[in-house]
Amino acid sequence: MKPSLLLAASALCGSQTAFVSSFSTNGAAFRSRTPMKLDMFFATEAADDDTAAASTTKESMDVKLTPLDGSESSVISAAKFMVDSFWLQSPQNLIDGGGDLSSISDASKSSLTNIQADDLLSKYGERMGKRKLDALIVVASDGSSDTKSLSADDILGLVTIEVRLLNSNDLLSADESEFRLTQAVASLGPKQRREYKDASVLDIARELLPPEVTAVCSLSNLCTSPKARRMGIAAKLCSEAERLTKEELSFDEIYLRVESENEAAKKLYEDKLGYQCKFEASATALRVDAERGGFVEVDSD
């Protein structure tokens, strides 16, 4: 079965739909309320990634799909790419008040990049010791690019993969997920704690947490460069995320979230990639504050 994907869009607006994909059938999506914190930055650029419209020349491009090593320089390049390609040039226009690129000063853009970089570094960057919850960034680049020193300009698209806890219809933050897992093991006696020292997140969740709380792998932050849209790159990134979820992380499902009103993205996930809808929930929205160089929460439509 294909992994259930929780594809989340950082610009959540109105209700969301959660899709999950198992490795035999593609996943389903769900919506959940998104707190005002970058920990829940999710991007979906699927609307512009129509593989059927790609030309023969574009489809024949040699595209590399590479997990980043988590180094500060690589994650900062990913953050710059997200700000340039998703937040400031999304077809959905994510600038509060409907502004355009001309309304973004260099100082504001730099501030946005710093905020996004801090978020990505906290979740996907290198850290002392092993992460309890696996998390990685996968980038698409031209086959001629040196993947060891990618700049933001070299990136054609990216997607992130994270292990989280799903509590009924609520995808918990990475911090909350790690806290619950740590507390579950800490509540055991010394002998039992030793037995779970090297246990997988799946085993800890299955054996120590309530039945409504499960460990899942989620796909998020899917975005493509404006210069590389309608080339099938989003679909390739999703396929690579599914492969890594199954082969590297040992999950049978992968989850993703998408805005209920984003019909183009839903069409890609459901019709082309085979995802199935799991549930819908209300959601808040994040938009770019062009004047202050930050992000603001706006009312759901």
PDB file of N, CA and C in Angstrom, residues 161-207:
ATOM      1  N   ILE A 161       9.169  15.990   4.421  1.00  0.00           N
ATOM      2  CA  ILE A 161       8.550  14.790   4.993  1.00  0.00           C
ATOM      3  C   ILE A 161       8.826  14.788   6.483  1.00  0.00           C
ATOM      4  N   GLU A 162       7.805  14.547   7.278  1.00  0.00           N
ATOM      5  CA  GLU A 162       7.958  14.532   8.729  1.00  0.00           C
ATOM      6  C   GLU A 162       7.149  13.405   9.348  1.00  0.00           C
ATOM      7  N   VAL A 163       7.688  12.847  10.416  1.00  0.00           N
ATOM      8  CA  VAL A 163       6.931  11.906  11.234  1.00  0.00           C
ATOM      9  C   VAL A 163       6.277  12.697  12.353  1.00  0.00           C
ATOM     10  N   ARG A 164       4.981  12.532  12.500  1.00  0.00           N
ATOM     11  CA  ARG A 164       4.216  13.231  13.537  1.00  0.00           C
ATOM     12  C   ARG A 164       3.258  12.242  14.195  1.00  0.00           C
ATOM     13  N   LEU A 165       2.589  12.711  15.234  1.00  0.00           N
ATOM     14  CA  LEU A 165       1.492  11.953  15.826  1.00  0.00           C
ATOM     15  C   LEU A 165       0.178  12.525  15.330  1.00  0.00           C
ATOM     16  N   LEU A 166      -0.737  11.640  15.002  1.00  0.00           N
ATOM     17  CA  LEU A 166      -2.085  12.020  14.591  1.00  0.00           C
ATOM     18  C   LEU A 166      -3.041  11.611  15.698  1.00  0.00           C
ATOM     19  N   ASN A 167      -3.701  12.607  16.310  1.00  0.00           N
ATOM     20  CA  ASN A 167      -4.650  12.352  17.384  1.00  0.00           C
ATOM     21  C   ASN A 167      -6.057  12.509  16.820  1.00  0.00           C
ATOM     22  N   SER A 168      -6.682  11.403  16.472  1.00  0.00           N
ATOM     23  CA  SER A 168      -7.967  11.426  15.777  1.00  0.00           C
ATOM     24  C   SER A 168      -7.805  12.234  14.489  1.00  0.00           C
ATOM     25  N   ASN A 169      -8.432  13.412  14.392  1.00  0.00           N
ATOM     26  CA  ASN A 169      -8.319  14.237  13.188  1.00  0.00           C
ATOM     27  C   ASN A 169      -7.391  15.430  13.371  1.00  0.00           C
ATOM     28  N   ASP A 170      -6.514  15.355  14.347  1.00  0.00           N
ATOM     29  CA  ASP A 170      -5.624  16.477  14.648  1.00  0.00           C
ATOM     30  C   ASP A 170      -4.171  16.041  14.489  1.00  0.00           C
ATOM     31  N   LEU A 171      -3.472  16.630  13.512  1.00  0.00           N
ATOM     32  CA  LEU A 171      -2.052  16.355  13.323  1.00  0.00           C
ATOM     33  C   LEU A 171      -1.280  17.219  14.307  1.00  0.00           C
ATOM     34  N   LEU A 172      -0.624  16.588  15.261  1.00  0.00           N
ATOM     35  CA  LEU A 172       0.085  17.316  16.308  1.00  0.00           C
ATOM     36  C   LEU A 172       1.381  17.916  15.768  1.00  0.00           C
ATOM     37  N   SER A 173       1.827  18.994  16.393  1.00  0.00           N
ATOM     38  CA  SER A 173       3.086  19.612  16.008  1.00  0.00           C
ATOM     39  C   SER A 173       4.234  18.668  16.337  1.00  0.00           C
ATOM     40  N   ALA A 174       5.397  18.943  15.776  1.00  0.00           N
ATOM     41  CA  ALA A 174       6.567  18.114  16.046  1.00  0.00           C
ATOM     42  C   ALA A 174       6.918  18.146  17.532  1.00  0.00           C
ATOM     43  N   ASP A 175       6.858  19.330  18.145  1.00  0.00           N
ATOM     44  CA  ASP A 175       7.179  19.454  19.571  1.00  0.00           C
ATOM     45  C   ASP A 175       6.206  18.660  20.435  1.00  0.00           C
ATOM     46  N   GLU A 176       4.912  18.781  20.130  1.00  0.00           N
ATOM     47  CA  GLU A 176       3.906  18.058  20.909  1.00  0.00           C
ATOM     48  C   GLU A 176       4.046  16.555  20.697  1.00  0.00           C
ATOM     49  N   SER A 177       4.331  16.154  19.477  1.00  0.00           N
ATOM     50  CA  SER A 177       4.501  14.734  19.189  1.00  0.00           C
ATOM     51  C   SER A 177       5.674  14.151  19.972  1.00  0.00           C
ATOM     52  N   GLU A 178       6.792  14.865  19.935  1.00  0.00           N
ATOM     53  CA  GLU A 178       7.979  14.375  20.635  1.00  0.00           C
ATOM     54  C   GLU A 178       7.747  14.354  22.149  1.00  0.00           C
ATOM     55  N   PHE A 179       7.038  15.362  22.666  1.00  0.00           N
ATOM     56  CA  PHE A 179       6.752  15.405  24.103  1.00  0.00           C
ATOM     57  C   PHE A 179       5.918  14.192  24.530  1.00  0.00           C
ATOM     58  N   ARG A 180       4.890  13.869  23.758  1.00  0.00           N
ATOM     59  CA  ARG A 180       4.028  12.738  24.131  1.00  0.00           C
ATOM     60  C   ARG A 180       4.780  11.419  24.067  1.00  0.00           C
ATOM     61  N   LEU A 181       5.622  11.256  23.078  1.00  0.00           N
ATOM     62  CA  LEU A 181       6.400  10.030  22.977  1.00  0.00           C
ATOM     63  C   LEU A 181       7.388   9.910  24.135  1.00  0.00           C
ATOM     64  N   THR A 182       8.054  11.012  24.461  1.00  0.00           N
ATOM     65  CA  THR A 182       9.023  11.012  25.555  1.00  0.00           C
ATOM     66  C   THR A 182       8.335  10.716  26.889  1.00  0.00           C
ATOM     67  N   GLN A 183       7.185  11.335  27.112  1.00  0.00           N
ATOM     68  CA  GLN A 183       6.454  11.118  28.366  1.00  0.00           C
ATOM     69  C   GLN A 183       5.957   9.686  28.481  1.00  0.00           C
ATOM     70  N   ALA A 184       5.552   9.099  27.357  1.00  0.00           N
ATOM     71  CA  ALA A 184       5.056   7.726  27.391  1.00  0.00           C
ATOM     72  C   ALA A 184       6.148   6.769  27.860  1.00  0.00           C
ATOM     73  N   VAL A 185       7.375   6.981  27.400  1.00  0.00           N
ATOM     74  CA  VAL A 185       8.493   6.121  27.801  1.00  0.00           C
ATOM     75  C   VAL A 185       8.941   6.457  29.221  1.00  0.00           C
ATOM     76  N   ALA A 186       8.951   7.754  29.557  1.00  0.00           N
ATOM     77  CA  ALA A 186       9.397   8.179  30.894  1.00  0.00           C
ATOM     78  C   ALA A 186       8.490   7.651  32.000  1.00  0.00           C
ATOM     79  N   SER A 187       7.236   7.369  31.675  1.00  0.00           N
ATOM     80  CA  SER A 187       6.287   6.895  32.687  1.00  0.00           C
ATOM     81  C   SER A 187       6.506   5.430  33.058  1.00  0.00           C
ATOM     82  N   LEU A 188       7.371   4.745  32.335  1.00  0.00           N
ATOM     83  CA  LEU A 188       7.626   3.330  32.592  1.00  0.00           C
ATOM     84  C   LEU A 188       8.674   3.153  33.695  1.00  0.00           C
ATOM     85  N   GLY A 189       8.769   1.939  34.186  1.00  0.00           N
ATOM     86  CA  GLY A 189       9.809   1.622  35.151  1.00  0.00           C
ATOM     87  C   GLY A 189      11.157   1.549  34.471  1.00  0.00           C
ATOM     88  N   PRO A 190      12.258   1.543  35.266  1.00  0.00           N
ATOM     89  CA  PRO A 190      13.613   1.538  34.693  1.00  0.00           C
ATOM     90  C   PRO A 190      13.853   0.412  33.687  1.00  0.00           C
ATOM     91  N   LYS A 191      13.423  -0.789  33.998  1.00  0.00           N
ATOM     92  CA  LYS A 191      13.658  -1.925  33.103  1.00  0.00           C
ATOM     93  C   LYS A 191      12.911  -1.746  31.787  1.00  0.00           C
ATOM     94  N   GLN A 192      11.647  -1.320  31.872  1.00  0.00           N
ATOM     95  CA  GLN A 192      10.859  -1.119  30.655  1.00  0.00           C
ATOM     96  C   GLN A 192      11.402   0.035  29.819  1.00  0.00           C
ATOM     97  N   ARG A 193      11.887   1.084  30.480  1.00  0.00           N
ATOM     98  CA  ARG A 193      12.460   2.213  29.744  1.00  0.00           C
ATOM     99  C   ARG A 193      13.656   1.752  28.910  1.00  0.00           C
ATOM    100  N   ARG A 194      14.473   0.889  29.474  1.00  0.00           N
ATOM    101  CA  ARG A 194      15.623   0.374  28.734  1.00  0.00           C
ATOM    102  C   ARG A 194      15.166  -0.420  27.515  1.00  0.00           C
ATOM    103  N   GLU A 195      14.069  -1.141  27.650  1.00  0.00           N
ATOM    104  CA  GLU A 195      13.558  -1.944  26.543  1.00  0.00           C
ATOM    105  C   GLU A 195      13.102  -1.060  25.375  1.00  0.00           C
ATOM    106  N   TYR A 196      12.651   0.160  25.690  1.00  0.00           N
ATOM    107  CA  TYR A 196      12.159   1.058  24.653  1.00  0.00           C
ATOM    108  C   TYR A 196      13.205   2.092  24.230  1.00  0.00           C
ATOM    109  N   LYS A 197      14.441   1.933  24.713  1.00  0.00           N
ATOM    110  CA  LYS A 197      15.483   2.918  24.419  1.00  0.00           C
ATOM    111  C   LYS A 197      15.680   3.109  22.921  1.00  0.00           C
ATOM    112  N   ASP A 198      15.707   2.035  22.172  1.00  0.00           N
ATOM    113  CA  ASP A 198      15.940   2.107  20.727  1.00  0.00           C
ATOM    114  C   ASP A 198      14.697   1.726  19.925  1.00  0.00           C
ATOM    115  N   ALA A 199      13.543   1.764  20.572  1.00  0.00           N
ATOM    116  CA  ALA A 199      12.302   1.384  19.882  1.00  0.00           C
ATOM    117  C   ALA A 199      11.933   2.435  18.843  1.00  0.00           C
ATOM    118  N   SER A 200      11.265   2.003  17.795  1.00  0.00           N
ATOM    119  CA  SER A 200      10.824   2.929  16.752  1.00  0.00           C
ATOM    120  C   SER A 200       9.634   3.739  17.237  1.00  0.00           C
ATOM    121  N   VAL A 201       9.418   4.876  16.585  1.00  0.00           N
ATOM    122  CA  VAL A 201       8.258   5.714  16.916  1.00  0.00           C
ATOM    123  C   VAL A 201       6.964   4.923  16.699  1.00  0.00           C
ATOM    124  N   LEU A 202       6.923   4.126  15.642  1.00  0.00           N
ATOM    125  CA  LEU A 202       5.741   3.312  15.371  1.00  0.00           C
ATOM    126  C   LEU A 202       5.450   2.366  16.527  1.00  0.00           C
ATOM    127  N   ASP A 203       6.487   1.712  17.052  1.00  0.00           N
ATOM    128  CA  ASP A 203       6.287   0.766  18.153  1.00  0.00           C
ATOM    129  C   ASP A 203       5.863   1.477  19.438  1.00  0.00           C
ATOM    130  N   ILE A 204       6.492   2.616  19.735  1.00  0.00           N
ATOM    131  CA  ILE A 204       6.135   3.352  20.942  1.00  0.00           C
ATOM    132  C   ILE A 204       4.680   3.818  20.874  1.00  0.00           C
ATOM    133  N   ALA A 205       4.293   4.369  19.740  1.00  0.00           N
ATOM    134  CA  ALA A 205       2.923   4.850  19.590  1.00  0.00           C
ATOM    135  C   ALA A 205       1.934   3.699  19.678  1.00  0.00           C
ATOM    136  N   ARG A 206       2.241   2.607  19.025  1.00  0.00           N
ATOM    137  CA  ARG A 206       1.326   1.465  18.990  1.00  0.00           C
ATOM    138  C   ARG A 206       1.167   0.808  20.355  1.00  0.00           C
ATOM    139  N   GLU A 207       2.243   0.753  21.115  1.00  0.00           N
ATOM    140  CA  GLU A 207       2.223  -0.005  22.365  1.00  0.00           C
ATOM    141  C   GLU A 207       1.991   0.834  23.615  1.00  0.00           C
TER     142      GLU A 207
END
